[in-house]
Coordinates of C-alpha atoms in Angstrom, one line a residue:
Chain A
X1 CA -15.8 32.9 0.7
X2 CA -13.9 30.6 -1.7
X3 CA -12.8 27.0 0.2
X4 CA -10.0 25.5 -1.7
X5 CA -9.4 21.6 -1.0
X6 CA -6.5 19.3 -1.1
X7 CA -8.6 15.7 -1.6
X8 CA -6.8 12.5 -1.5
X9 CA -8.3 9.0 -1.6
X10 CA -7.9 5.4 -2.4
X11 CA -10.2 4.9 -5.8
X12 CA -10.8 1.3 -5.3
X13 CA -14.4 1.7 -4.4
X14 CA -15.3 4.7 -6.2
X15 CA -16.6 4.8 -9.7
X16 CA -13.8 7.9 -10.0
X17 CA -14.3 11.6 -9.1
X18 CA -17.1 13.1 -10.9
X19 CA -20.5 12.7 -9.9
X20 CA -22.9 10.3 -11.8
X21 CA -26.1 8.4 -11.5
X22 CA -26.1 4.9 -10.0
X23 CA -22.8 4.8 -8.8
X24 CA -20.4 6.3 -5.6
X25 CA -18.1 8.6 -6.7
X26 CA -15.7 10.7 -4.4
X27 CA -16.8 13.9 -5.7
X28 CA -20.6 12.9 -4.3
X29 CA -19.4 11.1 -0.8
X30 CA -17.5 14.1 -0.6
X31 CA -20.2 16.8 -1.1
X32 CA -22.5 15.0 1.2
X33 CA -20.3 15.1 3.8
X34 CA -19.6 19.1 3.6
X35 CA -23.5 19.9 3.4
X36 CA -23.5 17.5 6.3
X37 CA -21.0 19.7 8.1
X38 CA -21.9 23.3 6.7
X39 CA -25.5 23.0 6.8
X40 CA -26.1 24.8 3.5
X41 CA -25.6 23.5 0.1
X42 CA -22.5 22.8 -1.6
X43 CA -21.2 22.8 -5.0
X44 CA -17.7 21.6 -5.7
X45 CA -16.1 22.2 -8.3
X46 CA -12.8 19.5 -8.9
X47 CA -9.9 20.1 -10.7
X48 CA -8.8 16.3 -11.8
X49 CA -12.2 13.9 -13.0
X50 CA -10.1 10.7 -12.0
X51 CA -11.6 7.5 -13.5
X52 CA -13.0 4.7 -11.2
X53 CA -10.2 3.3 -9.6
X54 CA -7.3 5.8 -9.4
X55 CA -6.0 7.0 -6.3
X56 CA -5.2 10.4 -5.5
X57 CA -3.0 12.1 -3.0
X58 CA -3.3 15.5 -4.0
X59 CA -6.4 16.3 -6.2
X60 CA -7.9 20.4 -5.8
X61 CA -11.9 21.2 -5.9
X62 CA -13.2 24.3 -4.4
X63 CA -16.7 25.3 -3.0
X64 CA -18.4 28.4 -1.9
X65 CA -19.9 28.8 1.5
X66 CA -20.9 31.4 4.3
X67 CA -19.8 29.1 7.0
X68 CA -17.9 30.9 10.4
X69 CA -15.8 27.7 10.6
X70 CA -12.4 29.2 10.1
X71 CA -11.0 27.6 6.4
X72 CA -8.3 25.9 7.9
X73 CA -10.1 23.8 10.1
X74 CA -12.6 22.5 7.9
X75 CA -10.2 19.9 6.9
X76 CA -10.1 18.1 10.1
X77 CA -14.1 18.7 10.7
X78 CA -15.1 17.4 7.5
X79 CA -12.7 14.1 8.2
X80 CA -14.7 13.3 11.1
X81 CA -17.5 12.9 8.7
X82 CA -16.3 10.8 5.5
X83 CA -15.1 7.3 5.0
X84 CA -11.2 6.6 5.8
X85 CA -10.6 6.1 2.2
X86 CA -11.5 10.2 0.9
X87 CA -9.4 12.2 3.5
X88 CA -9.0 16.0 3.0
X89 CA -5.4 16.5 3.5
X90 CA -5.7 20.7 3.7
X91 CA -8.4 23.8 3.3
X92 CA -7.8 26.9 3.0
X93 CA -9.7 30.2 1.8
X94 CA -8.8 31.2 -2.2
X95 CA -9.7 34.1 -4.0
X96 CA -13.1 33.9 -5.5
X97 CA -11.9 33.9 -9.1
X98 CA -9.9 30.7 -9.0
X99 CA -11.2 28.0 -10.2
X100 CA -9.1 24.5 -10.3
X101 CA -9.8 23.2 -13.9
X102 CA -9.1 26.7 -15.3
X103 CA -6.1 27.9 -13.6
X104 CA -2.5 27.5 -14.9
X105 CA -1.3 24.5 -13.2
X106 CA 0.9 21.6 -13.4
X107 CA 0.0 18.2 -12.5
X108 CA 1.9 15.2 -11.6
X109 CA 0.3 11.6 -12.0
X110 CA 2.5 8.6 -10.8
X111 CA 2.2 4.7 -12.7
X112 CA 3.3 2.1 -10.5
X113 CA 3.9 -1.6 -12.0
X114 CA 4.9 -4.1 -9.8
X115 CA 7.5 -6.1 -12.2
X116 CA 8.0 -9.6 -10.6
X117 CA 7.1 -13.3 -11.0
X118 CA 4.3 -13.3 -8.1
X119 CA 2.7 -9.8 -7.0
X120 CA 2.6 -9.3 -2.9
X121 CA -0.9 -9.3 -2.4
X122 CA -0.7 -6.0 -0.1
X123 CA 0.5 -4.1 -3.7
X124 CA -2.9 -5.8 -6.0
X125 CA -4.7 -2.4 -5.3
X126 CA -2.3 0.4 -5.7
X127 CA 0.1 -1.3 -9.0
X128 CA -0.3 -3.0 -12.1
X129 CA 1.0 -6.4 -12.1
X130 CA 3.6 -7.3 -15.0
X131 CA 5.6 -10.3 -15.0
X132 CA 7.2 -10.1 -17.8
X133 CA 10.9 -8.4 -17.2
X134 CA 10.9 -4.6 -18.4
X135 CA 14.1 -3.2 -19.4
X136 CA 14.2 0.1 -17.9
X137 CA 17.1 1.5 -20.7
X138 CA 14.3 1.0 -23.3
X139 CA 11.4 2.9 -20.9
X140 CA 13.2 5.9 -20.2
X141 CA 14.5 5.7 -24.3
X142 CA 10.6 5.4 -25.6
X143 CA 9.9 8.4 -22.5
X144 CA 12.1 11.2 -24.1
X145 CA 9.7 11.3 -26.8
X146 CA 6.8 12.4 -25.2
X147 CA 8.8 15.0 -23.3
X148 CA 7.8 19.0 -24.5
X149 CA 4.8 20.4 -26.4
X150 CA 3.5 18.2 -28.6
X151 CA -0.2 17.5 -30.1
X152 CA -1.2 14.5 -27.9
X153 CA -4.3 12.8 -30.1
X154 CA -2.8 9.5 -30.6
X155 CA -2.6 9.3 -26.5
X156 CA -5.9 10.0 -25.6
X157 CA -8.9 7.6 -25.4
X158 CA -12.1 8.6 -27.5
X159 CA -15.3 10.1 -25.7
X160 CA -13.5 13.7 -24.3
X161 CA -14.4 16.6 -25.7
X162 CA -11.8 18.9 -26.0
X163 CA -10.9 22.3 -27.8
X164 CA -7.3 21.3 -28.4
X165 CA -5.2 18.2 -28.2
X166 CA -1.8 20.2 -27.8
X167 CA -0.5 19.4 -24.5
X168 CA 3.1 20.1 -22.5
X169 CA 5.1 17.3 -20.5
X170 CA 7.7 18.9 -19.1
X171 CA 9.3 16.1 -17.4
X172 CA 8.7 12.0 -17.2
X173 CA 10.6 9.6 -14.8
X174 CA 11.1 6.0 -15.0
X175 CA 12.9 4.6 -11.8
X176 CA 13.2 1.0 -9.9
X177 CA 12.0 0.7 -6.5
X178 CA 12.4 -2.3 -5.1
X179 CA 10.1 -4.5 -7.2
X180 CA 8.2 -1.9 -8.3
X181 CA 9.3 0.4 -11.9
X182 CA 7.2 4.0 -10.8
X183 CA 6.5 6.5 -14.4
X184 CA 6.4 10.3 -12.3
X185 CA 4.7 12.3 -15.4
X186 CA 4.6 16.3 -14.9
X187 CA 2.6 18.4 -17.2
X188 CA 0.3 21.3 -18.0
X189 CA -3.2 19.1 -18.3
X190 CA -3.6 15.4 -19.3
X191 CA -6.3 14.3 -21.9
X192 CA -8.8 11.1 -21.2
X193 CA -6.4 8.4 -20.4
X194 CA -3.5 10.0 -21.5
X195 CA -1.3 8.8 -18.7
X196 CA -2.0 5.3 -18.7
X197 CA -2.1 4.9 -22.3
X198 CA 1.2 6.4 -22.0
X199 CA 2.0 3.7 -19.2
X200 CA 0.8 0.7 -21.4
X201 CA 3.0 2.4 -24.1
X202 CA 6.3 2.4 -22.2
X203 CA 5.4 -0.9 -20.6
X204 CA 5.3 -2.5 -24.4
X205 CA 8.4 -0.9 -25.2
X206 CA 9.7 -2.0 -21.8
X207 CA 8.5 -5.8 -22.8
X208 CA 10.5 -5.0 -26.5
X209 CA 7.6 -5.7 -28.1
X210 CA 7.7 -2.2 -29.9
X211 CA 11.3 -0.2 -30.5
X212 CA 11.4 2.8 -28.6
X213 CA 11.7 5.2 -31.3
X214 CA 8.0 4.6 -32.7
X215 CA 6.8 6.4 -30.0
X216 CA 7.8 9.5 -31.8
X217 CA 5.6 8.4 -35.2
X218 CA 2.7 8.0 -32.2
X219 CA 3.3 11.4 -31.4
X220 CA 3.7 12.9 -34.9
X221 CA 0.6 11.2 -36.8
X222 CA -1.4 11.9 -33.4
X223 CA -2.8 8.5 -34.5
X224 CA -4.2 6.2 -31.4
X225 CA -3.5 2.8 -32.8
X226 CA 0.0 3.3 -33.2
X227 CA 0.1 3.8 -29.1
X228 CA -0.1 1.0 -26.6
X229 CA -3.3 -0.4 -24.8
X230 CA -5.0 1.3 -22.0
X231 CA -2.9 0.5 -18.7
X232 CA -5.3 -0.3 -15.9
X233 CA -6.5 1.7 -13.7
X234 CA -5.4 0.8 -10.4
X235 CA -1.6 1.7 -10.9
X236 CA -2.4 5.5 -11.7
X237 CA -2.3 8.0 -8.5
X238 CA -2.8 11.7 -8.8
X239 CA 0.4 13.0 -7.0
X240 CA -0.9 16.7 -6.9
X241 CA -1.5 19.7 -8.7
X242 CA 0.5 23.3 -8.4
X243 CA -1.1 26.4 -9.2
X244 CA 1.4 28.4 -10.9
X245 CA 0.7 32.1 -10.4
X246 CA 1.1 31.0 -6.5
X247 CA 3.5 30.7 -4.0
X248 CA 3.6 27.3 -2.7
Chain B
X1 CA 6.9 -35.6 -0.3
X2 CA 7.3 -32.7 2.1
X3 CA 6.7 -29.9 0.1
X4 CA 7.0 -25.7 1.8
X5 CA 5.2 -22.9 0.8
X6 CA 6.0 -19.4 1.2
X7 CA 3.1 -17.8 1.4
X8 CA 2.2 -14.0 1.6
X9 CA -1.5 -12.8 2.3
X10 CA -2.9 -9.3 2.8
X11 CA -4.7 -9.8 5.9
X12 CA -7.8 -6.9 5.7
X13 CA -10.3 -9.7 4.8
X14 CA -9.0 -12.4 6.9
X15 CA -9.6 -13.7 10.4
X16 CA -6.2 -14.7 10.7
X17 CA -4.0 -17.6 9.7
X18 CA -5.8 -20.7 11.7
X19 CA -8.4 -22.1 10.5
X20 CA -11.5 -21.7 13.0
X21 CA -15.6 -22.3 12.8
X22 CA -17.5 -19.4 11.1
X23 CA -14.7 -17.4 10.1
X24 CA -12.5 -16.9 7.0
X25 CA -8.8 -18.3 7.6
X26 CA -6.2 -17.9 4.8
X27 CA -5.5 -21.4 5.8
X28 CA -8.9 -22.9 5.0
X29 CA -8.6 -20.8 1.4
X30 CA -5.5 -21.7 1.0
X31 CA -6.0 -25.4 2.1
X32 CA -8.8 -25.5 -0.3
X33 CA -7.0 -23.9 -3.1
X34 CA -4.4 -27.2 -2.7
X35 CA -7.4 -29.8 -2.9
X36 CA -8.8 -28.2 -5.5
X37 CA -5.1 -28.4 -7.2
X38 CA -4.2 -31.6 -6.4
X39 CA -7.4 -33.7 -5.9
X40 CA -5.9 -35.2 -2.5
X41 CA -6.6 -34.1 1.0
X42 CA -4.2 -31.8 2.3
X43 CA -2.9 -31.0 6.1
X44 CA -1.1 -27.9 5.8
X45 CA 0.9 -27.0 9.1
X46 CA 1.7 -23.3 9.2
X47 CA 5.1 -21.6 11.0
X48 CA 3.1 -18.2 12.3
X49 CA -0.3 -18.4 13.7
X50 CA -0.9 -14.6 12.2
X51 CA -4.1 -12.5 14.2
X52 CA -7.1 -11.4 12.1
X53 CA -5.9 -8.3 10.4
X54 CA -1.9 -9.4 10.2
X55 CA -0.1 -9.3 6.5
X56 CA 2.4 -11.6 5.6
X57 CA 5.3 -11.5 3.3
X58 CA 6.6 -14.7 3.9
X59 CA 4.6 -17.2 6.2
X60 CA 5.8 -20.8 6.0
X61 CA 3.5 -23.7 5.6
X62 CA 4.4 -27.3 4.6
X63 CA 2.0 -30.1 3.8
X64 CA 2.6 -33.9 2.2
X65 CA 1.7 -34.9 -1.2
X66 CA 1.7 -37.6 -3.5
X67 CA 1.6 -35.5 -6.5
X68 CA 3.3 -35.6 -10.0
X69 CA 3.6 -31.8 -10.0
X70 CA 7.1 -30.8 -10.0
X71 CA 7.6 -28.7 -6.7
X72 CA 8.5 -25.6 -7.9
X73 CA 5.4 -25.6 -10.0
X74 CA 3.1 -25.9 -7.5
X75 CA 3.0 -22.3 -6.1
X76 CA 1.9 -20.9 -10.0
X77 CA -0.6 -23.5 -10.4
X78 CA -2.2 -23.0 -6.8
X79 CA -2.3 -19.1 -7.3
X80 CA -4.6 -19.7 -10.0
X81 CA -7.4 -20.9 -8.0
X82 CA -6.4 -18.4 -5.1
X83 CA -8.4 -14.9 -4.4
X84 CA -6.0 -12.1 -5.1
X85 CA -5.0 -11.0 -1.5
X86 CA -3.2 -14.5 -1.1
X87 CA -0.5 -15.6 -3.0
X88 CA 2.2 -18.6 -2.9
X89 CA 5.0 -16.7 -3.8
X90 CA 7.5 -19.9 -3.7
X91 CA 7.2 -23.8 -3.6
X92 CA 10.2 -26.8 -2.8
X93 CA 10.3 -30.1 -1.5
X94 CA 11.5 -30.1 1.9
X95 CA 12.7 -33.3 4.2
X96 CA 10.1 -34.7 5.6
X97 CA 11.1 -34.2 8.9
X98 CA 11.0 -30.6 8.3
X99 CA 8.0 -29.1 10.6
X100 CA 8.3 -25.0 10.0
X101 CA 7.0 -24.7 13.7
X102 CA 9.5 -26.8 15.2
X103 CA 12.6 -26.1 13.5
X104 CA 15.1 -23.6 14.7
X105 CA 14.3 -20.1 13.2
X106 CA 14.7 -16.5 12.8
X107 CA 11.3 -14.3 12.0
X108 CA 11.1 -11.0 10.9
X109 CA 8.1 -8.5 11.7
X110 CA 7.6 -5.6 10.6
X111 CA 5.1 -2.5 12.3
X112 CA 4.4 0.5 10.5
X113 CA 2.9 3.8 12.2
X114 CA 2.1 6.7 9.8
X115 CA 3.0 9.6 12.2
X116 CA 1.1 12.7 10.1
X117 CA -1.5 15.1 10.8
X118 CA -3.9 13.4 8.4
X119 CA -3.8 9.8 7.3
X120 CA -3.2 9.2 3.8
X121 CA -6.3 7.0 2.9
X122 CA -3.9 4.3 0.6
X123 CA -2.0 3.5 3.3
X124 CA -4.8 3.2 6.3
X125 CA -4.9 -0.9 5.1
X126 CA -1.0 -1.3 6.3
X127 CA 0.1 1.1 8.7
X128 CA -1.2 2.3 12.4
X129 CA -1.7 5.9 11.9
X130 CA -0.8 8.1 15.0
X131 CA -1.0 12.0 14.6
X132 CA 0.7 13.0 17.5
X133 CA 4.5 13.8 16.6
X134 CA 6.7 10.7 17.8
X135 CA 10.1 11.6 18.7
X136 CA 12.4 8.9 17.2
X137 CA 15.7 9.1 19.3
X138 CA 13.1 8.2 22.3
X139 CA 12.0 5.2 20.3
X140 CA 15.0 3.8 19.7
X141 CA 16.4 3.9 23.2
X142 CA 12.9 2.2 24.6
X143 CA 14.0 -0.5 22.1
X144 CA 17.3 -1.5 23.1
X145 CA 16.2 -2.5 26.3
X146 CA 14.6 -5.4 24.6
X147 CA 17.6 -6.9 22.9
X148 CA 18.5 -9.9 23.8
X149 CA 17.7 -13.3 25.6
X150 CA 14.9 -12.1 28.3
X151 CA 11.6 -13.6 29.8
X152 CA 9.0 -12.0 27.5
X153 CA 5.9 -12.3 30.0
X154 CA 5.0 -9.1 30.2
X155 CA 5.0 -8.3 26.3
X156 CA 2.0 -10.9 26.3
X157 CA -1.4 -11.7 26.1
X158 CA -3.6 -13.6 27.9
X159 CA -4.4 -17.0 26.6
X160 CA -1.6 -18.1 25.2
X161 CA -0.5 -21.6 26.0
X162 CA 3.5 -21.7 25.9
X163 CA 5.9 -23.9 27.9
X164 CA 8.2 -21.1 28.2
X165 CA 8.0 -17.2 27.8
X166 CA 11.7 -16.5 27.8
X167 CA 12.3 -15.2 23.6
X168 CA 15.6 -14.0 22.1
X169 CA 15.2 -10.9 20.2
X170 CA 18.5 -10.5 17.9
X171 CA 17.6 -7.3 16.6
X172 CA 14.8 -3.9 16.4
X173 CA 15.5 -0.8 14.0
X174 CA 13.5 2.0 14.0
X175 CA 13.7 4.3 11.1
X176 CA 11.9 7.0 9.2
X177 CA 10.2 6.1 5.8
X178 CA 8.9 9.4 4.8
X179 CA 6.0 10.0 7.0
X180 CA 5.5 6.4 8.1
X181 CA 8.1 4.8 10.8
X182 CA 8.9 1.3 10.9
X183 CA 9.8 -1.3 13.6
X184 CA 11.5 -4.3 12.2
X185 CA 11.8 -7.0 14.5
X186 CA 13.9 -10.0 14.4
X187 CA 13.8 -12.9 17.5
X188 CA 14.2 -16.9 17.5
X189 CA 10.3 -16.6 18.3
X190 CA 7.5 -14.5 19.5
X191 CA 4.8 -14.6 22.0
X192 CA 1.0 -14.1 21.5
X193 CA 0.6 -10.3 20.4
X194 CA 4.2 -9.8 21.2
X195 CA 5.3 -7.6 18.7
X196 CA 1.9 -5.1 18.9
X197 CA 2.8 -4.5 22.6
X198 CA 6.6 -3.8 21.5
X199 CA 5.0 -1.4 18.8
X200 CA 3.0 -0.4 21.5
X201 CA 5.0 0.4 24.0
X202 CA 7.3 1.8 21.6
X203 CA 5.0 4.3 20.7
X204 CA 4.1 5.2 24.1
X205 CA 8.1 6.1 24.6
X206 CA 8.1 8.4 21.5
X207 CA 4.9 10.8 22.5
X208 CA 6.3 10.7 26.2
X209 CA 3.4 9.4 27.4
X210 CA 6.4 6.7 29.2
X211 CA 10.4 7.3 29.4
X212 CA 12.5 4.8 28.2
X213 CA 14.2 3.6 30.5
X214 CA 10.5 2.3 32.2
X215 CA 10.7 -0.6 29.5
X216 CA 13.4 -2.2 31.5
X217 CA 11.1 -2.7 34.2
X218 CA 8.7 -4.0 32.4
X219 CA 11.0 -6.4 31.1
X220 CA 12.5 -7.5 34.5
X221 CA 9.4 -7.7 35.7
X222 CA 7.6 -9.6 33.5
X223 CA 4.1 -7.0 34.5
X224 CA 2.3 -7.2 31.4
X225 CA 0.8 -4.0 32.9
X226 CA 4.0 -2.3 32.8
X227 CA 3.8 -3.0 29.0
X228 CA 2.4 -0.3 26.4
X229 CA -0.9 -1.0 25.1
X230 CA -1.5 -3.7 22.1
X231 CA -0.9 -1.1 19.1
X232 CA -3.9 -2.3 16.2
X233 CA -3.1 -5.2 13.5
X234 CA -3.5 -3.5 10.6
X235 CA 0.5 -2.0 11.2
X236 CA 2.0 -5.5 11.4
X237 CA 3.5 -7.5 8.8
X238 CA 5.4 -10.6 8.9
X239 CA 8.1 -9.9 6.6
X240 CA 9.5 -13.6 6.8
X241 CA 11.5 -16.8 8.2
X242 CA 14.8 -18.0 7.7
X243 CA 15.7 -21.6 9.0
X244 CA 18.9 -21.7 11.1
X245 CA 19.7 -24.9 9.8
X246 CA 19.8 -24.5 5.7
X247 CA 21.5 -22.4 3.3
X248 CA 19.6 -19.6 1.9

C-alpha cells in the first residue's frame, strides 16, 4: 500500500530535503528511520525539495510498503525514531497512483522578516533580520503584481530544469505581527527560489529602493535581474500543500 | 558612569546567566564582549540569575565605565562582537546607585506548553510540549489561588539561599495561542525555579492529574511536596523588568 506523509521540520541543520552525497538532508534521516521501523526498504518520494535551511510544517512524500502497522499509526512509531527537529505530523494510506510532485496541488510557503533595530535572538533561526523600516503600503502594492498566471522566469534562480516557467499565484499576504511583517504566498507550484526571490523583491520595494510598479516589467520581460536578490533562507517555511481532487 | 543593559539571550546553548567554572554563561560572553568593546575590565551585575536553558527578553544588567562611548551606543557596538543568540537590545546611563537586583521591581515570565498530539519541531527550542489535552478553565482557577502576597516555600527548590520566601505575585493569565498556551507571570520577585513549579503545578490542574483547589494547600502550607513537579526550562522566558521607581 501507498503511505502518504505529512513531514514537518526545522531546516536549520539539514542541507534541505532531497537526498545528496556528503551532507544530512531530511529526506535521508527520514528514510533511515522508516527502514529502521519497517524493516524493508524504503523509497520516498517528496513533494517540496526545500533548500538547506527552510522549515517546513506541512511538506507531503509518500512510500510504498507491505508493513501490517495500520497507516495511521506509523506517524507516532516512526517519531519515536527521528530527531525532534523532522517530526511526521500525520500518515495515512493513498491510492497507489498519487504521487505528491505530480498531483494538482496548491502550496503555501510563508516569509517571515523580523523588521526592528535589534533581532530577539529566539527569532535568528526562523526570520530574516531587516532593520531598515519597510512600508507595508508599498509591499502589498509591488505584491498585486505577481498575483494570477503569469510566466515566472525573471523569479526563478538558474540551475532547475523545468518544462515551463508559467506558474499561478492565486493569492499573496503581507501582514504585521508584532515585530515581524509575514509574506503567506499560495500557488499551483513554485520554481527554484521563486518565493524568496520574491521575498527579497517586496522587501526592496518595502525599503523604497525600487517603485512598486517595476515588479510588473520583472514579470513581463521574465528577466531575473530586474527582480530583487535571493532572500535568505531561514525566513522561508513550507506552510503545507492541498491536494485538490481531495476532500480535506 | 552606571550604565544598564537590557539584554535578551536564547538560552538553548547556555548554562544559564551566572557565570560558573567549566560552563558557558551568557554573562561571561557577554562580559567578554564589553572588554573587548571597551578595553577596561568590566563587573557586570545582572537583575535575574536565569537556569541553564531559560530565554530572556529583557534581563537587566548594569556595569561602571569610564568610556567615551555615548550610552545609547553601546548596545550596537557590543552586539557586533556578540554570538547571535545574545543580543543588547537597549543601553542608558543609570544613577550610580542603581543595583537592578536591589531596586524595587516588577518581572515578567513567561511559560509556554504546546498542548498537540505531535510537537511541531520549530517550536521544541521555546515551548514544553505536553500531548495530553489540558483543560484551560481548570488552569486558570489553579492559578488564582496564587495571587497575591503569600509565603512562596513550597513553590521552591532546594538550595536557594533567601532571607525571606514570602513573594507578591500581582498577576497570572493563561490563554490559548493556537496550539501553544501561555502563563504570564508578573510578582515583585521570584524564588529559585519558582515559576517552573507554577507551570508545573498548573499543568498538573489542567490534565486532572490534581484539582484546583489543592494549590491552596500547597500554598498555606508551604509543602514543596504539595507543589506540581518543576515543568522543563526550555518553556520559560523572561519577558522583562520594570523598575517601580522610574518612568517608563
Amino acid at each position: 500500500m501507498r503511505i502518504r506523509l505529512t513531514v514537518a521540520y526545522d531546516g536549520t541543520n539539514y542541507h534541505g530535503w532531497q537526498k545528496q552525497t556528503n551532507a544530512i538532508t531530511v529526506e535521508e534521516v527520514l528514510t533511515m528511520a522508516l527502514r529502521e521501523l519497517l524493516g524493508e526498504e524504503v523509497e520516498l518520494a517528496g513533494a517540496s525539495r526545500t533548500d538547506a535551511g527552510v522549515h517546513a510544517l506541512g511538506n507531503v512524500a509518500v512510500f510504498d510498503t507491505a508493513t501490517s502497522i495500520p497507516p495511521g499509526k506509523i506517524a507516532v512509531a516512526v517519531n519515536r525514531r527521528l530527531p525532534e527537529d523532522i517530526r511526521v505530523m500525520r500518515s495515512e494510506q493513498v491510492s497507489s497512483s498519487f504521487h505528491p510532485r505530480y498531483a494538482e496541488s496548491r502550496k503555501t510557503y510563508e516569509y517571515t522578516i523580523t523588521n526592528a533595530e535589534i533581532q530577539p535572538p529566539t527569532k535568528r533561526l526562523y526570520s530574516y533580520f531587516v532593520y531598515i523600516p519597510l512600508d507595508m503600503g508599498r509591499m502589498r502594492r509591488a505584491a498585486q503584481y505577481l498575483v494570477g498566471e503569469h510566466d515566472f522566469g525573471g523569479f526563478c534562480s538558474a540551475g532547475s530544469q523545468v518544462m515551463s516557467t508559467i506558474r499561478t499565484i492565486y493569492d499573496i499576504k503581507v501582514w504585521e505581527d508584532g515585530e515581524d511583517i509575514r509574506i503567506r504566498i499560495t500557488g499551483n507550484g513554485f520554481l527554484y527560489n521563486m518565493v524568496r526571490i520574491i521575498a527579497g523583491t517586496l522587501i526592496e520595494a518595502g525599503m523604497g529602493r525600487r517603485e512598486p510598479e517595476t515588479v510588473w516589467q520583472a514579470v513581463e520581460q521574465a528577466d531575473r535581474s530586474l527582480a530583487g536578490p535571493t532572500a535568505p533562507a531561514n525566513g522561508l517555511t513550507l506552510i503545507g500543500i492541498q491536494y485538490v481532487n481531495e476532500e480535506k
